[in-house]
Tab-separated table of C-alpha atoms in Angstrom:
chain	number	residue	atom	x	y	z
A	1378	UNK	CA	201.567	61.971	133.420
A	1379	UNK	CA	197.791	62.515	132.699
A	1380	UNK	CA	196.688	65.846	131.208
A	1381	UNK	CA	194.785	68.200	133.335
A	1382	UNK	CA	191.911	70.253	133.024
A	1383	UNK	CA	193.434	74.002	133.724
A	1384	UNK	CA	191.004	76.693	134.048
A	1385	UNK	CA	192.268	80.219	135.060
A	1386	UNK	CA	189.730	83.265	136.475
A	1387	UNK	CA	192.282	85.456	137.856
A	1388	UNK	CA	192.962	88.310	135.817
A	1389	UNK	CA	190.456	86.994	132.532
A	1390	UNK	CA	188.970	83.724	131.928
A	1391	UNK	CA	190.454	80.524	130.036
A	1392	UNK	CA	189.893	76.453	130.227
A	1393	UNK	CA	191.981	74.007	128.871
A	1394	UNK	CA	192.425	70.273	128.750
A	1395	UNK	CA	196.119	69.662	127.159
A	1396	UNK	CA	196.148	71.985	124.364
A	1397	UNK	CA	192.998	71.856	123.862
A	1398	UNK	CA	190.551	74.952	124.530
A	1399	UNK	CA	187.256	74.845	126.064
A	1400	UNK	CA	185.356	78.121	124.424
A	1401	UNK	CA	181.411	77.514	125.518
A	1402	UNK	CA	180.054	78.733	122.298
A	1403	UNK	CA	180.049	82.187	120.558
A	1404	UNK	CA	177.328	82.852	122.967
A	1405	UNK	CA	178.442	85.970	125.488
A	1406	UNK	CA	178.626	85.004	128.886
A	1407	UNK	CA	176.480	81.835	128.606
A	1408	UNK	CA	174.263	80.825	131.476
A	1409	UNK	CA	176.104	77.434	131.398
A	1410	UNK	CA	179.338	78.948	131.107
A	1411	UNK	CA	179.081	80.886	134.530
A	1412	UNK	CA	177.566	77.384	136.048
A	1413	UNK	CA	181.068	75.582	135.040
A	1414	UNK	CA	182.829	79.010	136.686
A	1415	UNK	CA	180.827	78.487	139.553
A	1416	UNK	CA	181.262	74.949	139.907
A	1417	UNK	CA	185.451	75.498	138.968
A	1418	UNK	CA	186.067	77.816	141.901
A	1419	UNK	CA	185.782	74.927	144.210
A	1420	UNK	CA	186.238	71.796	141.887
A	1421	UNK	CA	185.052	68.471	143.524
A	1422	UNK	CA	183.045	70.339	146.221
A	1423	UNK	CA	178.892	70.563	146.198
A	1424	UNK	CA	176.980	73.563	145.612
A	1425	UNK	CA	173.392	73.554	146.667
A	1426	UNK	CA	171.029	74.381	143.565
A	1427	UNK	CA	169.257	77.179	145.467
A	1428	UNK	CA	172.769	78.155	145.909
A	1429	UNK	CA	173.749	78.143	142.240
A	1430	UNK	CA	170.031	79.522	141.388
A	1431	UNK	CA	170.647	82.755	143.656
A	1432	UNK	CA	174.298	83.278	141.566
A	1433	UNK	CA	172.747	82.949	138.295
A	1434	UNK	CA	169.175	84.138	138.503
A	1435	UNK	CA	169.422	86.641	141.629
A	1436	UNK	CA	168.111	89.984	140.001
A	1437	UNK	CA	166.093	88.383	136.724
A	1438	UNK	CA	162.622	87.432	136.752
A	1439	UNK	CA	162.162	83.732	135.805
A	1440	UNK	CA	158.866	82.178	136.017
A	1441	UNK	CA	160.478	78.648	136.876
A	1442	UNK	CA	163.114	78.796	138.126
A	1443	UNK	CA	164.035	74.839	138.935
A	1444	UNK	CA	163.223	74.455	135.513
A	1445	UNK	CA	165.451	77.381	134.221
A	1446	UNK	CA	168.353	75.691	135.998
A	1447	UNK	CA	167.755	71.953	135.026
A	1448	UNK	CA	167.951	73.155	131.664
A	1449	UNK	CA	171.072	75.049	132.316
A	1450	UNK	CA	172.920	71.918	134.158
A	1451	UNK	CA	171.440	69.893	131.220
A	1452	UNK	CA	173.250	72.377	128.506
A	1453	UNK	CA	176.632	72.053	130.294
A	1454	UNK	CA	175.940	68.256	130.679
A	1455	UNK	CA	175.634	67.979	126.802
A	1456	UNK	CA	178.624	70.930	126.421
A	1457	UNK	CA	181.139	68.864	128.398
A	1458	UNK	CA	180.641	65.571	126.898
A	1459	UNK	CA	180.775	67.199	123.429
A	1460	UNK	CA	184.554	69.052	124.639
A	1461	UNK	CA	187.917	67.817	124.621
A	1462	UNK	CA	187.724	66.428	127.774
A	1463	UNK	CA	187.148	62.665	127.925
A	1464	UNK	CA	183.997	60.812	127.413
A	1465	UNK	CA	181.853	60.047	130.886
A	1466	UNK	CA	179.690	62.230	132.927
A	1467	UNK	CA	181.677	65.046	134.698
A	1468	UNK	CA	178.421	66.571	136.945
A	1469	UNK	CA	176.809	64.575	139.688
A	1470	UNK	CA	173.707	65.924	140.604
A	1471	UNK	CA	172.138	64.545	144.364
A	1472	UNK	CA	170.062	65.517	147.068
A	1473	UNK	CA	170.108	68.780	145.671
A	1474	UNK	CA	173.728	69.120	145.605
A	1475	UNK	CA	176.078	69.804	142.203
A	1476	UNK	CA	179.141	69.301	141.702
A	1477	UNK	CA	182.071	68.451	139.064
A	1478	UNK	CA	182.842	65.085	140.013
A	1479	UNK	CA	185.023	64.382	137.087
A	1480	UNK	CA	188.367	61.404	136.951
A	1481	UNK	CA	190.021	63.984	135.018
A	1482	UNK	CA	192.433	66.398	137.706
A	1483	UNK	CA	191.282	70.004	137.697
A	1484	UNK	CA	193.792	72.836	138.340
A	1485	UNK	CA	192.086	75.828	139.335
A	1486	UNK	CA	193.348	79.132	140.133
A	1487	UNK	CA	190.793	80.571	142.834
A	1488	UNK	CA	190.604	76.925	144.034
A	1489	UNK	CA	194.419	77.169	144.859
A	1490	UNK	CA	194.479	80.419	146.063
A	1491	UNK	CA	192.012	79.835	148.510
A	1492	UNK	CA	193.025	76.523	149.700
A	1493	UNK	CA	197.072	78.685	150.259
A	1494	UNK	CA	194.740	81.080	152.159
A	1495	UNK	CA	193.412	78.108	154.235
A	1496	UNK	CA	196.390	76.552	154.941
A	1497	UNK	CA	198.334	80.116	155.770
A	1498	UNK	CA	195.599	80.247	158.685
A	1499	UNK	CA	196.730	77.281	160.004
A	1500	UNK	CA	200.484	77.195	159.491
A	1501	UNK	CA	202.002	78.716	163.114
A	1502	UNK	CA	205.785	79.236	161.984
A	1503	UNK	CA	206.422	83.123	160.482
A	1504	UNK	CA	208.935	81.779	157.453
A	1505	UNK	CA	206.306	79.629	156.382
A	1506	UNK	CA	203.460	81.472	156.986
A	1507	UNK	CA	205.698	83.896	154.463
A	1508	UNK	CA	206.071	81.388	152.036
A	1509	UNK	CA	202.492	80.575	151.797
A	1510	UNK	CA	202.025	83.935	151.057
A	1511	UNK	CA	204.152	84.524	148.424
A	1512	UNK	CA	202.510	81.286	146.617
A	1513	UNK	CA	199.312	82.440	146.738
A	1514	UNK	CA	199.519	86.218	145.872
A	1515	UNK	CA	201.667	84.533	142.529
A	1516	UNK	CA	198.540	82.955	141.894
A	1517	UNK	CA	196.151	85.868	142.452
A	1518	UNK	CA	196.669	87.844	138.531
A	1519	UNK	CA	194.200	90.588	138.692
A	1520	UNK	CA	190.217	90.569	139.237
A	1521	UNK	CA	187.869	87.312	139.092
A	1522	UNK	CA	186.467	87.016	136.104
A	1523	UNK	CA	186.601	90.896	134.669
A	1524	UNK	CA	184.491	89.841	131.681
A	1525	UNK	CA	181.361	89.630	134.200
A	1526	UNK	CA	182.203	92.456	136.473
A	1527	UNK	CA	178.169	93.157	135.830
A	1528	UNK	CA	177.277	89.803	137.334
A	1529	UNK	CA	176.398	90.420	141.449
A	1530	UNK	CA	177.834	87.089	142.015
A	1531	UNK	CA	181.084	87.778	140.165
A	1532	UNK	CA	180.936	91.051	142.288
A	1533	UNK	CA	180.957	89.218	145.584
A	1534	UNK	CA	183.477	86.393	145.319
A	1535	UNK	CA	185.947	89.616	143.457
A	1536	UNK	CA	185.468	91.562	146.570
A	1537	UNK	CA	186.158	88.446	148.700
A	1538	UNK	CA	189.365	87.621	146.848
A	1539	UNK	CA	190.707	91.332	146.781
A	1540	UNK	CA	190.647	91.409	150.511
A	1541	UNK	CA	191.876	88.180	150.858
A	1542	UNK	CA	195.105	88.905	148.490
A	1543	UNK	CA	195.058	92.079	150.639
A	1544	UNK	CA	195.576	90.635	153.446
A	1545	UNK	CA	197.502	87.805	152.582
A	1546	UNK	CA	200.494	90.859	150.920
A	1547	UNK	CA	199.922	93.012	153.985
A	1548	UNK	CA	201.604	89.962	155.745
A	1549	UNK	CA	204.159	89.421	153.423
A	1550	UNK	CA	205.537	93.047	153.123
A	1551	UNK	CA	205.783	93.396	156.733
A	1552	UNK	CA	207.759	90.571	157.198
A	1553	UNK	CA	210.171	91.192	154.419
A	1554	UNK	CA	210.302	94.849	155.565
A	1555	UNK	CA	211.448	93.216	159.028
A	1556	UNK	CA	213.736	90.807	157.411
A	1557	UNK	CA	215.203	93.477	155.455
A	1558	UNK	CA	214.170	92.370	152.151
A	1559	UNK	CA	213.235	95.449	149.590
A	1560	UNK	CA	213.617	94.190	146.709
A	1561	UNK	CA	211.434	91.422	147.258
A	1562	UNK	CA	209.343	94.224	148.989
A	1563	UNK	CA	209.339	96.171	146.095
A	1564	UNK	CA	209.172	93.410	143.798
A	1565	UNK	CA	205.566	92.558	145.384
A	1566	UNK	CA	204.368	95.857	145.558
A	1567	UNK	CA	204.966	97.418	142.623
A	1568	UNK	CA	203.149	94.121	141.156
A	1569	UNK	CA	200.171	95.251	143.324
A	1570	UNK	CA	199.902	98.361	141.989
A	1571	UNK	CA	199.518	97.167	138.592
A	1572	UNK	CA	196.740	94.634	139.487
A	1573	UNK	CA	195.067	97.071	141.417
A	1574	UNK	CA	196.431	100.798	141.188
A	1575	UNK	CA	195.427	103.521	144.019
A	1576	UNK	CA	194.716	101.062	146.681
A	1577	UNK	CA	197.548	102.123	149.069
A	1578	UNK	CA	200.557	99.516	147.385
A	1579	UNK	CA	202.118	102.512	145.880
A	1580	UNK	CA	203.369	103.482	149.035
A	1581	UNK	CA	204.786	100.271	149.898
A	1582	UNK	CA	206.519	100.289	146.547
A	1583	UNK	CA	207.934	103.730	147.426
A	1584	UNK	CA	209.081	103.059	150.625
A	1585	UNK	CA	210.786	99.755	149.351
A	1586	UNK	CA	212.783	101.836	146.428
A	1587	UNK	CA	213.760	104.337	149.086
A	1588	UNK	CA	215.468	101.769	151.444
A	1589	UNK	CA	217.256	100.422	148.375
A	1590	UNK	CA	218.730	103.957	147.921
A	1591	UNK	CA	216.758	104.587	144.400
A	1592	UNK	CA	215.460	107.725	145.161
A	1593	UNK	CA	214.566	108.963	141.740
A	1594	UNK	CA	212.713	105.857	141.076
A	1595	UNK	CA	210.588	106.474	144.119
A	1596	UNK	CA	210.339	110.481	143.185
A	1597	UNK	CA	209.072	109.084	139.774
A	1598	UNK	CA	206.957	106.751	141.663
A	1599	UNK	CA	205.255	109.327	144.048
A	1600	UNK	CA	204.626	111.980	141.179
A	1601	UNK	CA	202.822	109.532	139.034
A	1602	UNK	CA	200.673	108.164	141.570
A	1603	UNK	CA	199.766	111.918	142.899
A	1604	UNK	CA	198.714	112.175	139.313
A	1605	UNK	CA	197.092	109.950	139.040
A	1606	UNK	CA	194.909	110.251	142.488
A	1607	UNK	CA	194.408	113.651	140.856
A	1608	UNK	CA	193.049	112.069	137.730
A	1609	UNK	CA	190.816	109.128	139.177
A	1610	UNK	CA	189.427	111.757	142.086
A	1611	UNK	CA	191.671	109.998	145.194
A	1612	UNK	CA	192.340	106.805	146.901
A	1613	UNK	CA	189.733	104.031	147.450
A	1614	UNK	CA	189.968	104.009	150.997
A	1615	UNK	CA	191.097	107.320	153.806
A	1616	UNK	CA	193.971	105.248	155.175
A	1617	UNK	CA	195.555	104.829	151.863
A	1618	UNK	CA	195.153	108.530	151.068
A	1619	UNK	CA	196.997	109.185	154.639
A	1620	UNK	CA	199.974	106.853	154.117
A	1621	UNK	CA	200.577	108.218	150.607
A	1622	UNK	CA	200.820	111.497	152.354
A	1623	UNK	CA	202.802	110.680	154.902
A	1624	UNK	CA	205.263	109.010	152.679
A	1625	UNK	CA	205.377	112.342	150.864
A	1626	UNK	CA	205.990	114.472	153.738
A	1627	UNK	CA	209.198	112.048	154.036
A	1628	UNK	CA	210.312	112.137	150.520
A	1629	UNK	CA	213.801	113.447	149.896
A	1630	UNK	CA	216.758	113.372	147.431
A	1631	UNK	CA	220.288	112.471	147.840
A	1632	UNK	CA	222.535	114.808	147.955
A	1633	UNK	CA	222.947	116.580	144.687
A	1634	UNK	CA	224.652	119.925	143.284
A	1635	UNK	CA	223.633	123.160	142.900
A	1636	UNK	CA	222.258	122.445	139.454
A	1637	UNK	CA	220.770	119.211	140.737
A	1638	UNK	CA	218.239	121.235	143.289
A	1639	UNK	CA	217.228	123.927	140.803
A	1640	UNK	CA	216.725	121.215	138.019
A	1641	UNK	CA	214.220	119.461	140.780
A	1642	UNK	CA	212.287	122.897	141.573
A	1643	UNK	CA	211.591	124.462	138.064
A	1644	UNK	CA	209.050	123.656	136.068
A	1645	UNK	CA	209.829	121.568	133.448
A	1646	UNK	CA	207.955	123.828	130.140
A	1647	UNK	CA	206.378	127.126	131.154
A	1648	UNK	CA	202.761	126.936	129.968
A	1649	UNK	CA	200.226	129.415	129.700
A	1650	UNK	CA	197.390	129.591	132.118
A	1651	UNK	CA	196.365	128.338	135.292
A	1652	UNK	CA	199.095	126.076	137.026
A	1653	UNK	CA	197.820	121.967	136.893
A	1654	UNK	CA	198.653	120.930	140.487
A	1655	UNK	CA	198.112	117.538	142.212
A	1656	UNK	CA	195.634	117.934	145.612
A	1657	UNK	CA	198.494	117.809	147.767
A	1658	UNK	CA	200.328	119.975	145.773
A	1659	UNK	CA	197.075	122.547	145.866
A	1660	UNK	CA	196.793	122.092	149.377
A	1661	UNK	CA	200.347	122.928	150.135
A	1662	UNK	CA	200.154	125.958	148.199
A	1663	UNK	CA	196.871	127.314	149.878
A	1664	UNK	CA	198.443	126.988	153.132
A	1665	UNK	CA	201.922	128.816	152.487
A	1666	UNK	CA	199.631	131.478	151.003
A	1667	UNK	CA	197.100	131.813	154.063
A	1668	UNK	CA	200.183	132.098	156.254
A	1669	UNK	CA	201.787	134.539	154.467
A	1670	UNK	CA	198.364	136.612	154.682
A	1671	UNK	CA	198.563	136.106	158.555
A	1672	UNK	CA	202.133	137.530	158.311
A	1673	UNK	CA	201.688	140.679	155.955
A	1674	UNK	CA	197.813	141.018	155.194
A	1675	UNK	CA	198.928	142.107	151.145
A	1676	UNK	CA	198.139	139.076	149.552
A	1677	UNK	CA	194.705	139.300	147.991
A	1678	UNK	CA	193.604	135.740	146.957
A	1679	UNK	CA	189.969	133.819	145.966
A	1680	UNK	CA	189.448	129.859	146.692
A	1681	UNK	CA	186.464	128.726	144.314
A	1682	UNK	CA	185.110	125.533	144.640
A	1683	UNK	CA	184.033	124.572	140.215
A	1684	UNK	CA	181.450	121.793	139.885
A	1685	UNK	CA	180.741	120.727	136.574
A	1686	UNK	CA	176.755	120.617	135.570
A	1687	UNK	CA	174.822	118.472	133.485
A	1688	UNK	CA	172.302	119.532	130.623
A	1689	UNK	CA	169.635	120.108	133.610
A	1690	UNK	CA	172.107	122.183	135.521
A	1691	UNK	CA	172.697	119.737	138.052
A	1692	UNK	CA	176.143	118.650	139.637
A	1693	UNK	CA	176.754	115.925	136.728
A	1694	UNK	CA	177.488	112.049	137.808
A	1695	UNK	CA	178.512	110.552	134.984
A	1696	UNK	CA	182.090	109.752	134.824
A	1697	UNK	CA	182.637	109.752	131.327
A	1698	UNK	CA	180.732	113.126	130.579
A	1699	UNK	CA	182.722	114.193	134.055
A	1700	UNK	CA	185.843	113.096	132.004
A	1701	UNK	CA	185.291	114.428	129.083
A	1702	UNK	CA	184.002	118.028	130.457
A	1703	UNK	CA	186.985	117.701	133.245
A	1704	UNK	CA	189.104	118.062	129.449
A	1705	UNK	CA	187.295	121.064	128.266
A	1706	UNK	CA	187.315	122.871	131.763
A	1707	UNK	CA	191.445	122.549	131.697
A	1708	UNK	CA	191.443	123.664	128.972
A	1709	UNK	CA	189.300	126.683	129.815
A	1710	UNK	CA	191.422	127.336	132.905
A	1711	UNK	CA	194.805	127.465	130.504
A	1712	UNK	CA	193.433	129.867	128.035
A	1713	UNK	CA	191.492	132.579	130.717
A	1714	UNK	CA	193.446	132.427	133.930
A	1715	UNK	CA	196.567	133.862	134.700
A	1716	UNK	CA	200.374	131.652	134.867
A	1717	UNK	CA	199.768	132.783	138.787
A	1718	UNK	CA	196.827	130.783	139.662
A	1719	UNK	CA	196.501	127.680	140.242
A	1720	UNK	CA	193.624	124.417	140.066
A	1721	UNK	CA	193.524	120.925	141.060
A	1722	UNK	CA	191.054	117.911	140.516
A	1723	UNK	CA	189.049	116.830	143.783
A	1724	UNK	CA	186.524	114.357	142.674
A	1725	UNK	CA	185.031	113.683	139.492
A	1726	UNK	CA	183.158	116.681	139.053
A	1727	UNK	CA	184.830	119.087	141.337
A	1728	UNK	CA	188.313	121.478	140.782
A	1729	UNK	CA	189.015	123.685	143.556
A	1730	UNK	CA	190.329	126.740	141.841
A	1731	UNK	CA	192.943	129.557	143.529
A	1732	UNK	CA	193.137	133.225	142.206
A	1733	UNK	CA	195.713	134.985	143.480
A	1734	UNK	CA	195.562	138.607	143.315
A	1735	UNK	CA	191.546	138.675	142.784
A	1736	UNK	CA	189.566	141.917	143.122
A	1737	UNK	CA	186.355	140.978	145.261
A	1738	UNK	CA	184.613	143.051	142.243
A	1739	UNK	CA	185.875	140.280	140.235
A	1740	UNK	CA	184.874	137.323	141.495
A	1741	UNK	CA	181.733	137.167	140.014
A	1742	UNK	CA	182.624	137.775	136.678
A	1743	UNK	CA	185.488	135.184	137.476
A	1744	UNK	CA	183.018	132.423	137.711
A	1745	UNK	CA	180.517	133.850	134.220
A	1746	UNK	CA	183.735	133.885	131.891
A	1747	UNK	CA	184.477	130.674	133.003
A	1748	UNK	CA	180.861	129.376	132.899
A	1749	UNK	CA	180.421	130.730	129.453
A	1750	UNK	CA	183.921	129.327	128.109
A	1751	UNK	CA	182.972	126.090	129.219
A	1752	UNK	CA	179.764	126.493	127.470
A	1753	UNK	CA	181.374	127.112	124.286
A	1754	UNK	CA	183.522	124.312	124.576
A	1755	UNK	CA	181.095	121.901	125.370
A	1756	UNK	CA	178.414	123.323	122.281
A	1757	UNK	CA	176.484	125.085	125.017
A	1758	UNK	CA	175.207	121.885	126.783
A	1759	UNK	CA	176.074	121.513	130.843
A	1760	UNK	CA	178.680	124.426	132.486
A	1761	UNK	CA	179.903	125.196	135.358
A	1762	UNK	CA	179.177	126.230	139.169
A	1763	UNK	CA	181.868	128.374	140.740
A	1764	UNK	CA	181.310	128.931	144.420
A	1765	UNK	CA	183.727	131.084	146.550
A	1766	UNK	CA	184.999	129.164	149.715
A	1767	UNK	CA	187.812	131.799	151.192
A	1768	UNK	CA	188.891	135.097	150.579
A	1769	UNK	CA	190.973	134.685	153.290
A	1770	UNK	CA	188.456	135.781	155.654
A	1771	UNK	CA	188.952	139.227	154.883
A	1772	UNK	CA	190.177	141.781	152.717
């Protein structure tokens, strides 16, 4: 059997003819390089050079830009017939139209993925409609091309193949949920969810380890992700944040002793400070408390919303100065507010912040120490915002 040219763009880039690599120079991200990725997502087929000009040249200023690109087909011309591939001309060039037109078999990932996608389309029977499914999300590996996440091009066709292995593993996990299947169900999802975390899989995969009576697992499950929504600022899209909550509304554990349950509700090391909650976990708590005002009118509490500035004192936008001053404002929250209160992240520049017990004489000087910690912290560049959002509507 003849050797193949493989090239895979799923998940990172590679190219190989037998054992042998194709690199395309020490060069970053050559021109000529992305025209062979372009050209390898649909191997054999034609792509217009006004086409392939838009891809490559969209956003730069070229003064010629027929020229630009004859030079570029001409330096993958001369790049392919000096790689290990055999001797002959692998581009045909007509009318207009490129393409590789090579006698050497190409395997290509995105090619295969999208022709599964094609035939799934067309296929009327569930099972196989299933099975066509399964193939091609085993194909999909992660994001096209990562290395050129910059490129608008690369951009596009990622976005185009995301929802396409979206929907393709939608189909999938609902008909193994109806054929009873979880641990293929949870098999696929908690695959998803480590290709592309917070994008709604992690309920699937929780769901999937419930039915299979692995209850801890999907505990485990649910508090990392809640963390991690905390840490990243929330779910991509709304109906992924209201799944995930709905699935934790429906958590539970089996049956367990006495020691079991009070294991589960104590907190595992008693730190100082402000109490680290998830946003569902803050939201929770700022509802039992505004009830229990309604009910007695004793409990004295303040709900500050904290943005984090810039050096201009500005809401910052940055994510890793966000990050970094996110760090620094924990930190300020463990060392001047009380084991009672209690914080969570809400986007990348935003806590929402819950004193319980707070003197209205004291919110003010609530939000300066804080400020002025911060400060410190951060070698008096940027701070902090603290605006008061309920007080429980009265006192």
């Amino acid at each position: 059997m003849g050797r193949k040219l493989k090239v895979k763009m799923f998940g990172g880039f590679s190219a190989r003819y037998g054992d042998e690599v194709l690199s395309f120079g020490r060069q970053s991200n050559p021109k000529f390089g992305q025209l062979f990725q372009i050209l390898m997502t649909r191997p054999g087929q034609g792509f217009s050079k006004r086409d392939i000009a838009g891809s490559l040249y969209g956003r730069e200023e070229v003064e010629d830009l027929n020229a630009s690109l004859n030079n570029t087909i001409f330096r993958l011309r001369r790049y392919l017939e000096a790689s290990p591939l055999p001797s002959g001309d692998h581009l045909l060039l007509h009318d207009g139209v490129l393409c590789f037109d090579s006698k050497v078999p190409v395997e290509s990932d995105v090619w295969s993925f999208e022709k599964a996608a094609r035939e799934f389309e067309k296929e009327p029977d569930e099972q196989k409609k299933a099975d066509i499914c399964k193939r091609a999300c085993d194909i999909y590996q992660g994001e096209f091309l990562p290395q050129l996440s910059n490129e608008q091009w690369v951009i596009e066709k990622s976005r185009d193949y995301r929802e396409l292995y979206a929907r393709l593993l939608r189909y999938l996990l609902r008909y193994l949920e109806q054929e009873g299947e979880y641990k293929s169900m949870e098999a696929l999802s908690s695959r998803a969810v480590r290709l592309l975390p917070c994008e709604g899989w992690e309920s699937w995969q929780i769901e999937s380890l419930i039915a299979l009576g692995r209850h801890k697992e999907a505990e485990a499950v649910y508090q990392e992700t809640a963390a991690y929504v905390q840490e990243i600022g929330g779910f991509l899209s709304k109906s992924g944040q209201t799944k995930f909550r709905r699935i934790g509304d429906q958590m539970q554990q089996p049956e367990g002793t006495v020691e079991d349950i009070r294991r589960c509700l104590m907190e595992p090391a008693q730190k100082e400070g402000a109490y680290d909650c998830t946003l569902p976990g803050f939201c929770d708590c700022l509802r039992v408390l505004k009830r229990v005002y309604v009910r007695q009118g004793a409990v004295r509490f303040s709900l500050f919303l904290c943005t984090i500035l810039d050096h201009s004192g500005r809401p910052a936008n940055d994510r890793e100065y966000c990050e970094k001053q996110g760090e620094r404002l924990r930190e300020t929250f463990q060392a001047y507010l009380r084991r009672g209160d209690v914080y969570a992240r809400y986007s990348e520049n935003q806590y929402l912040l819950l004193c319980i017990g707070a003197e209205r004489a004291d919110l003010l000087e609530i939000g300066q120490r804080l400020d002025m910690d911060l400060r410190k912290r951060s070698g008096g560049r940027g701070g902090l915002s603290c605006r008061l959002l309920d007080d429980g509507s009265q006192w």
